[in-house]
Amino acid sequence: MRDIETKSRKSELLIILTIVIASVPMILAFSLLVLSSFSEEMVTNLKSFRPTLENWINLFQGKMAITGSIRVNIFEITLNTLIVALGVAGLVTIVSTLAGYALSRMDFRGRKHVMIALLVLHAFPGVALIVGVYLLYKLTLPQDPDLMRFYSFFYVILARGALEIPMSVWLMKGFFDAIPWEFEWSGIIDGASRITVWRKIMLPLVKPGILAVALFAFIAGWQDIIYVRTFLIDQTLATFIESNIESEFSHMPLIAAAGTLYLLPTIVFFLIAQRILLQGYSGGLKG
Amino acid sequence: MLVMVLIFYLIPLVMTVYLSFTSMKNWNVKYLFDLVGFYNYHRLFYMFQHDPSFKAIVLTTIVFILITLVVNVFGGLGLALGTFFLSDIVGSKFRLLWLLPRIAPIAVYSLVWYYFFHETSIGTLNSILMELGIIHQPIPWGQIIPWGAWSVIIFVNGLVGVSFGMIVFTSALNQIPKELVIAARVDGASAWTISKRILIPLLKWHLLYVLTWQFLSLLTTYCHLFLLVEWNLVNRDYGTTLALYVYNTAFLGGELDQGLAAAVILSVIGVSGGFLTLKLLGFEKMMKRPRGDV
Amino acid sequence: MVRIRLENITKEFGDFKALDGIDLEIEEGEFMALLGPSGSGKSTLLYIIAGIYKPTKGRIYFDDGDVTDLPPKDRNVGLVFQNWALYPHMSVFENITFPLELRKVAKGEIRRKVAEVTEMLKIENLLDRYPWQLSGGQQQRVAIARALVKEPDVLLLDEPLSNLDALLRIEVRAELKRLQKKLGITAVYVTHDQAEALAMADRIAVIKDGRLLQVGTPEEIYERPRHKFVGGFIGNPPMNFLNGFADRGILRIGKSTIPLPKEYESVRGEVIVGFRPHDVEIGEGIEGEVYSVEHLGREQIVTVSVEGEMVKVIVPGDRRFEFGDKVRLKPKKIVLFDKKTETAI
C-alpha cells in the first residue's frame, strides 16, 4: 500500500524483520535441498558442502546408486509428470471456460443449484471421493497391459482434473462476469451468432482468466502425488521421490537433485507469472 | 462439466456411502453385496473406545485441526496486514514467497521438511541445535509423542495453509479505501492501532470465511501427512488424521470398510460445513442473475 | 493557527513530475483554495502540506518551524477527504472521538470537545448512527467534525463537496466558509470547481501541470489573469480568446480593428486578446456572425463566430438574435497575452 511517506522507517523495518524471521526456516529448508543436489553429501546439516555435478549427471543417466546397477529413465518419469500436468491443465481449462461462460451468461433452470453444488463439492473431502473413484477405476480398468497403462493416464487426468473443476469454474465465471454485457449485445446486434460472439469477443477478453486457470490446473497436476500414486501405473517424479526415500541403495543428494528438478517449473512460474499467481488465487477465492 | 461432476463426485459419493454399509475388504468385488448395516460405524466407535491407536488418530485430528487452524488464520492475517503496510513491491515479494508451500510439488515440499526434521544429525534442526550446544544427541522430533509429532505436522501444514488466509485477507484489504488508513495516520495512529481498530474490524466476515473454509480443508487434507508418515518422519499414530486414516485403510491395506465409514463421517462434517459457510457468506449476494433474454 | 510557507516544492513519482517548484505562502487564518483541473497536482500539494507525501525537493514551514520531515500527527493538521473516509464500522461518536483517543485525551475532556464540535456542526443528534445511515451532507459534517475535534492548526480539505449534489453544495459552501472564519483557522481547500474557489476562498492558487500559475484574491484572479489558462479556467462561461496583432495602440483581429487601452499602447506584435463574456457590448468593433443562442432567463449567451473562432457573449435577455446575424463586438475590458508563452503582457 502507498502509506504516508513521512512516517518513520522503523516500523516498516520491524515488519520486514518479523516476516523475514518467520520465513527463515522455509527459505533455509528449500535452499538446502537445492544446494544438496550440487554437493557430494547432504548439506542439510549446514556443513560439508563439496560442490559436484555428479548427482545431476547420475540422475540424468538414471544411475540410482553409486554402486550397483539400478537404473531408471528419469526423462520418461519427467515426461509422465508432464503428461499428467498438461492433461489436467487442458481438461480443466476447456471445461471451466465453457461452464464458466454458461454459468455467467445463460439463465438456465437449475443454474443456482449447479453453482451451490460446485461450492459444496469444493468443500467435499477428497479422501471420501477417492475411494469411490478408485472402485470405479477398478471396475473399468481394461485387461490389456498396454491399454491399461494408457487408461491409467487417462483416468488420473480425469480424476485429478475433476478435483480442480469446481474452483476453476467459479474462477472463470468471475472473469466472464467482469465483461460488460454490452460487448456481447453489440456483437449480437451486429448479427453474430452466440458462438461467434463467444469465440471472437469473449474469448480474447477472458484470456488472462484462461491463463490463470490453466496455470493453476497445471500446478495442481504437476504437484499431485495422491492421485498419481493411487491410479497411475507409471512413475512420476512425485512417486519416484516417494519410493526412493529411505531405501537403502539410494544416494540422498541424488534424491535432492530429483527434488530440485521437480521444483523447477514452480521456480519458473515464480519468476514469470508472479502477478497471475497472486491475483488469480485471490480472484478465485473471493467467491 | 456435469458429466465430470457426475462421474467423479456423485457416483463415487454414492459408492462410498454404500460401501460403508458393506464388509468391503481389499477391494475384493465379492464383498460388494455383503451388507452389514451400521456394523462398521459401531466398530469405529468401539475402536475409539478401546483401540489406543485409533484413539490417538482421533485425538491427533482434533489437536491438529484446532492448532493448525489458528496458525493458518492468524498467520495469514499477520502476513496480510504486515505486507499491507509495506510498499507494494516488497509486500508482494513476501506474499509470493509464502505461496511457495502451496505451489511447490507436494513431494518436494515434504522432502524439504523431511530433511529439516530428520532424526539423525543430517536433519537441519538437529544440527543447528547441536552446533549451538543446546542438545548433544540428535532428537527424533517426529517420534516424540504426542507433542513432537504434532508439532511437526502442524508446522508443515501450517505453512501451507497460511497462504490461503493471506491471499483472501490481502484482497479484502485492498478493497478498503486507502483514505481510511491515511485518515487514521493523520490522526497519529500506528500500524498496530490501525490494524486493531480499523482493518481487523472491517475484515470480520473474511475472518469467518477463512476460518470455516480452512477448517474444512484441514479436515480433509492428508497428502503432506501421508508422505511424512510413510517416510517414518513422524509417529504413525500421532501423525495420522482421520482423512489419512481413510486413505491408508483404503490403499495401504487395512480395514477398508471401517475407513469408508470414517470417510462418510468426514463427508457429513464437510458438506454441512460447506453449507454453513455459504449461509454465513450470504450466497444470494453472489448470485447475480444473467441479464437479457438472449 | 499557523502560517504555512512552501518553498520550491517539487514532487516526483518515478519519472512523473507531479509538482514543479511551487512557492506559496498561506497566511494565518486564511482560506486558501488550490484550484486546478484533475491531474494538476493540487491534491498532491495538499498531501504534502498534510505530511502524507514527502516532497522530492523543497521545504515546508509552519510559522517558522521546518515540518518537511514530520509525520502528519506531529503537524497537528485536520484532513477531510473527498470520500470523507468515515470508518464504516464505527458510530458517528466513535468516528469523532477516534483522533482524541489516539492522543489519549481524558474521557471527560473528550465528551466536552465532542459536544462542542457537534453542536457547532449541528450533528449532535446523530452521534449513535453509523455512516451508512447518514445522508451525504451529514457524512460530510461528521468528517469535518472529526477533523476539527482535535483542534488542528490547519484544516485541509480535499474536494469535500464534490460528492454532494449541486444544490446542497452551494448551501454547504457558504456554511463552511462561515465556520472557517468563526474559528479563524488556517484552511487549505482543494477543488477543481472554479465557482467554489471564487465563492469561498480568500485567495486562490491556480495550479496546472504541477506549476503554480497565479496566486491572488478571487477578484484578481478573475479580473487580471496572469496566464491564458487562468482566464480560460475561471468564470462561467470562461474568458474568450482571439488571435490578433497589436501595433501602435491598435489591435487588429482579422479584418476588424479595435483601439487598445493605454497600458497596452507600447505592445507590438502577435498577441492573444482575452475578454470576459460579461464585458462585451454589441455595437462597434470586432466583426462576427451569430452561431447559436442560449437563453438563461434574465440574460442570454450568444455565441459568435469570429474568423472561425467561437466567442461567447452575455447580453440582456430582451434582445433578439437570429443565426447568421452579423454583429460587431466591443470588449470593454481586455487582457493581452503573449502568443508564445501565453502569459499576460
Short mmCIF file of N, CA and C in Angstrom, two decimals, chain C residues 28-115:
data_model
loop_
_atom_site.label_atom_id
_atom_site.label_comp_id
_atom_site.label_asym_id
_atom_site.label_seq_id
_atom_site.Cartn_x
_atom_site.Cartn_y
_atom_site.Cartn_z
N GLU C 28 -1.89 33.25 8.21
CA GLU C 28 -2.63 32.78 9.36
C GLU C 28 -4.12 33.07 9.20
N GLY C 29 -4.94 32.08 9.42
CA GLY C 29 -6.38 32.28 9.35
C GLY C 29 -6.92 32.48 7.95
N GLU C 30 -6.08 32.28 6.97
CA GLU C 30 -6.51 32.50 5.59
C GLU C 30 -7.21 31.26 5.03
N PHE C 31 -8.15 31.48 4.14
CA PHE C 31 -8.80 30.39 3.42
C PHE C 31 -8.21 30.36 2.02
N MET C 32 -7.35 29.39 1.79
CA MET C 32 -6.65 29.31 0.51
C MET C 32 -7.21 28.16 -0.31
N ALA C 33 -7.61 28.48 -1.53
CA ALA C 33 -8.09 27.40 -2.41
C ALA C 33 -6.98 27.02 -3.38
N LEU C 34 -6.76 25.71 -3.51
CA LEU C 34 -5.86 25.23 -4.56
C LEU C 34 -6.74 24.77 -5.71
N LEU C 35 -6.68 25.50 -6.81
CA LEU C 35 -7.61 25.27 -7.90
C LEU C 35 -6.85 24.77 -9.12
N GLY C 36 -7.40 23.77 -9.75
CA GLY C 36 -6.77 23.28 -10.97
C GLY C 36 -7.56 22.12 -11.54
N PRO C 37 -7.32 21.78 -12.79
CA PRO C 37 -8.02 20.63 -13.37
C PRO C 37 -7.50 19.34 -12.75
N SER C 38 -8.19 18.23 -13.00
CA SER C 38 -7.73 16.99 -12.38
C SER C 38 -6.38 16.61 -12.97
N GLY C 39 -5.53 16.10 -12.11
CA GLY C 39 -4.19 15.74 -12.54
C GLY C 39 -3.22 16.90 -12.53
N SER C 40 -3.66 18.04 -11.99
CA SER C 40 -2.77 19.20 -12.00
C SER C 40 -1.74 19.15 -10.87
N GLY C 41 -2.00 18.31 -9.87
CA GLY C 41 -1.06 18.22 -8.75
C GLY C 41 -1.55 18.93 -7.51
N LYS C 42 -2.79 19.45 -7.56
CA LYS C 42 -3.27 20.21 -6.41
C LYS C 42 -3.46 19.34 -5.18
N SER C 43 -4.00 18.13 -5.38
CA SER C 43 -4.17 17.24 -4.23
C SER C 43 -2.81 16.79 -3.69
N THR C 44 -1.89 16.56 -4.60
CA THR C 44 -0.54 16.19 -4.18
C THR C 44 0.03 17.26 -3.26
N LEU C 45 -0.19 18.51 -3.64
CA LEU C 45 0.32 19.61 -2.82
C LEU C 45 -0.33 19.59 -1.44
N LEU C 46 -1.63 19.33 -1.42
CA LEU C 46 -2.34 19.27 -0.13
C LEU C 46 -1.75 18.16 0.74
N TYR C 47 -1.51 17.01 0.11
CA TYR C 47 -0.99 15.88 0.87
C TYR C 47 0.45 16.14 1.33
N ILE C 48 1.14 16.99 0.61
CA ILE C 48 2.48 17.35 1.06
C ILE C 48 2.38 18.25 2.29
N ILE C 49 1.40 19.16 2.26
CA ILE C 49 1.20 20.00 3.44
C ILE C 49 0.78 19.14 4.63
N ALA C 50 -0.06 18.12 4.35
CA ALA C 50 -0.53 17.26 5.43
C ALA C 50 0.58 16.38 5.97
N GLY C 51 1.57 16.10 5.14
CA GLY C 51 2.64 15.21 5.58
C GLY C 51 2.45 13.78 5.12
N ILE C 52 1.51 13.57 4.20
CA ILE C 52 1.31 12.22 3.68
C ILE C 52 2.36 11.93 2.62
N TYR C 53 2.64 12.91 1.79
CA TYR C 53 3.75 12.79 0.85
C TYR C 53 4.92 13.61 1.36
N LYS C 54 6.07 13.20 0.93
CA LYS C 54 7.27 13.94 1.25
C LYS C 54 7.74 14.58 -0.05
N PRO C 55 8.01 15.88 -0.06
CA PRO C 55 8.46 16.49 -1.32
C PRO C 55 9.81 15.95 -1.75
N THR C 56 10.00 15.81 -3.05
CA THR C 56 11.31 15.37 -3.56
C THR C 56 12.35 16.46 -3.30
N LYS C 57 11.90 17.70 -3.49
CA LYS C 57 12.77 18.85 -3.21
C LYS C 57 11.93 19.89 -2.50
N GLY C 58 12.59 20.81 -1.79
CA GLY C 58 11.88 21.92 -1.20
C GLY C 58 11.55 21.70 0.27
N ARG C 59 11.15 22.78 0.92
CA ARG C 59 10.86 22.72 2.36
C ARG C 59 9.46 23.25 2.64
N ILE C 60 8.90 22.79 3.76
CA ILE C 60 7.60 23.30 4.22
C ILE C 60 7.80 23.87 5.62
N TYR C 61 7.29 25.07 5.83
CA TYR C 61 7.37 25.66 7.17
C TYR C 61 5.99 25.94 7.71
N PHE C 62 5.76 25.58 8.97
CA PHE C 62 4.58 26.05 9.69
C PHE C 62 5.08 27.12 10.63
N ASP C 63 4.59 28.36 10.46
CA ASP C 63 5.23 29.51 11.11
C ASP C 63 6.70 29.46 10.75
N ASP C 64 7.59 29.34 11.74
CA ASP C 64 8.99 29.32 11.35
C ASP C 64 9.61 27.93 11.49
N GLY C 65 8.76 26.98 11.87
CA GLY C 65 9.30 25.64 12.08
C GLY C 65 9.30 24.83 10.79
N ASP C 66 10.41 24.16 10.52
CA ASP C 66 10.51 23.31 9.34
C ASP C 66 9.81 21.98 9.64
N VAL C 67 8.73 21.69 8.93
CA VAL C 67 7.99 20.45 9.21
C VAL C 67 8.16 19.43 8.09
N THR C 68 9.07 19.70 7.17
CA THR C 68 9.18 18.85 5.97
C THR C 68 9.25 17.36 6.29
N ASP C 69 10.00 17.02 7.34
CA ASP C 69 10.19 15.60 7.63
C ASP C 69 9.26 15.09 8.73
N LEU C 70 8.36 15.94 9.21
CA LEU C 70 7.50 15.50 10.30
C LEU C 70 6.33 14.67 9.76
N PRO C 71 5.96 13.59 10.46
CA PRO C 71 4.74 12.86 10.08
C PRO C 71 3.51 13.69 10.41
N PRO C 72 2.39 13.38 9.79
CA PRO C 72 1.18 14.20 9.94
C PRO C 72 0.78 14.45 11.39
N LYS C 73 0.93 13.44 12.22
CA LYS C 73 0.41 13.59 13.58
C LYS C 73 1.17 14.67 14.34
N ASP C 74 2.43 14.92 13.94
CA ASP C 74 3.20 15.96 14.62
C ASP C 74 3.01 17.33 14.01
N ARG C 75 2.17 17.42 13.01
CA ARG C 75 1.94 18.73 12.38
C ARG C 75 0.64 19.35 12.88
N ASN C 76 -0.15 18.53 13.56
CA ASN C 76 -1.46 18.97 14.04
C ASN C 76 -2.32 19.55 12.92
N VAL C 77 -2.60 18.70 11.94
CA VAL C 77 -3.47 19.11 10.86
C VAL C 77 -4.75 18.28 10.89
N GLY C 78 -5.83 18.88 10.44
CA GLY C 78 -7.08 18.14 10.27
C GLY C 78 -7.30 17.97 8.78
N LEU C 79 -7.67 16.76 8.38
CA LEU C 79 -7.78 16.49 6.95
C LEU C 79 -9.17 15.93 6.64
N VAL C 80 -9.82 16.50 5.65
CA VAL C 80 -11.13 15.99 5.21
C VAL C 80 -10.97 15.49 3.78
N PHE C 81 -11.36 14.23 3.57
CA PHE C 81 -11.16 13.63 2.26
C PHE C 81 -12.37 13.82 1.37
N GLN C 82 -12.12 13.65 0.11
CA GLN C 82 -13.20 13.73 -0.87
C GLN C 82 -14.31 12.73 -0.57
N ASN C 83 -13.92 11.49 -0.23
CA ASN C 83 -14.96 10.50 0.09
C ASN C 83 -15.22 10.44 1.59
N TRP C 84 -14.68 11.40 2.31
CA TRP C 84 -14.90 11.60 3.74
C TRP C 84 -14.21 10.57 4.62
N ALA C 85 -13.97 9.39 4.10
CA ALA C 85 -13.20 8.38 4.83
C ALA C 85 -13.69 8.17 6.26
N LEU C 86 -15.00 8.07 6.41
CA LEU C 86 -15.52 7.72 7.74
C LEU C 86 -15.34 6.23 7.94
N TYR C 87 -14.98 5.84 9.16
CA TYR C 87 -14.79 4.42 9.43
C TYR C 87 -16.16 3.74 9.48
N PRO C 88 -16.42 2.83 8.55
CA PRO C 88 -17.79 2.30 8.40
C PRO C 88 -18.26 1.48 9.61
N HIS C 89 -17.32 0.93 10.37
CA HIS C 89 -17.73 0.08 11.49
C HIS C 89 -17.85 0.85 12.79
N MET C 90 -17.63 2.16 12.75
CA MET C 90 -17.73 2.95 13.97
C MET C 90 -18.92 3.91 13.87
N SER C 91 -19.56 4.14 15.01
CA SER C 91 -20.65 5.12 15.03
C SER C 91 -20.07 6.51 14.84
N VAL C 92 -20.97 7.46 14.65
CA VAL C 92 -20.53 8.84 14.47
C VAL C 92 -19.69 9.29 15.67
N PHE C 93 -20.18 8.94 16.84
CA PHE C 93 -19.46 9.33 18.06
C PHE C 93 -18.04 8.74 18.05
N GLU C 94 -17.97 7.45 17.75
CA GLU C 94 -16.65 6.80 17.75
C GLU C 94 -15.74 7.37 16.68
N ASN C 95 -16.34 7.69 15.54
CA ASN C 95 -15.56 8.31 14.48
C ASN C 95 -14.93 9.61 14.94
N ILE C 96 -15.75 10.41 15.62
CA ILE C 96 -15.25 11.73 16.00
C ILE C 96 -14.23 11.62 17.15
N THR C 97 -14.46 10.65 18.04
CA THR C 97 -13.55 10.57 19.19
C THR C 97 -12.24 9.86 18.85
N PHE C 98 -12.21 9.17 17.72
CA PHE C 98 -11.02 8.38 17.39
C PHE C 98 -9.71 9.17 17.47
N PRO C 99 -9.66 10.37 16.86
CA PRO C 99 -8.40 11.12 16.93
C PRO C 99 -8.03 11.49 18.37
N LEU C 100 -9.05 11.76 19.19
CA LEU C 100 -8.76 12.14 20.57
C LEU C 100 -8.26 10.94 21.36
N GLU C 101 -8.88 9.77 21.10
CA GLU C 101 -8.43 8.56 21.77
C GLU C 101 -6.97 8.29 21.49
N LEU C 102 -6.60 8.50 20.21
CA LEU C 102 -5.21 8.26 19.83
C LEU C 102 -4.27 9.18 20.59
N ARG C 103 -4.79 10.35 20.96
CA ARG C 103 -3.96 11.28 21.71
C ARG C 103 -4.07 11.06 23.21
N LYS C 104 -4.84 10.05 23.56
CA LYS C 104 -5.02 9.70 24.97
C LYS C 104 -5.58 10.88 25.78
N VAL C 105 -6.56 11.55 25.20
CA VAL C 105 -7.24 12.63 25.91
C VAL C 105 -8.18 12.00 26.94
N ALA C 106 -8.32 12.64 28.10
CA ALA C 106 -9.16 12.10 29.16
C ALA C 106 -10.62 12.04 28.72
N LYS C 107 -11.35 11.07 29.31
CA LYS C 107 -12.75 10.82 28.93
C LYS C 107 -13.63 12.07 28.97
N GLY C 108 -13.59 12.76 30.11
CA GLY C 108 -14.46 13.93 30.28
C GLY C 108 -14.15 15.00 29.25
N GLU C 109 -12.88 15.16 29.01
CA GLU C 109 -12.41 16.14 28.03
C GLU C 109 -12.94 15.77 26.64
N ILE C 110 -12.88 14.49 26.32
CA ILE C 110 -13.39 14.01 25.04
C ILE C 110 -14.84 14.40 24.88
N ARG C 111 -15.64 14.09 25.93
CA ARG C 111 -17.07 14.36 25.89
C ARG C 111 -17.33 15.84 25.63
N ARG C 112 -16.55 16.68 26.33
CA ARG C 112 -16.75 18.12 26.21
C ARG C 112 -16.45 18.58 24.78
N LYS C 113 -15.32 18.10 24.27
CA LYS C 113 -14.92 18.54 22.93
C LYS C 113 -15.89 18.06 21.86
N VAL C 114 -16.33 16.82 22.02
CA VAL C 114 -17.28 16.29 21.03
C VAL C 114 -18.56 17.10 21.07
N ALA C 115 -19.04 17.39 22.28
CA ALA C 115 -20.26 18.18 22.41
C ALA C 115 -20.10 19.52 21.70
#
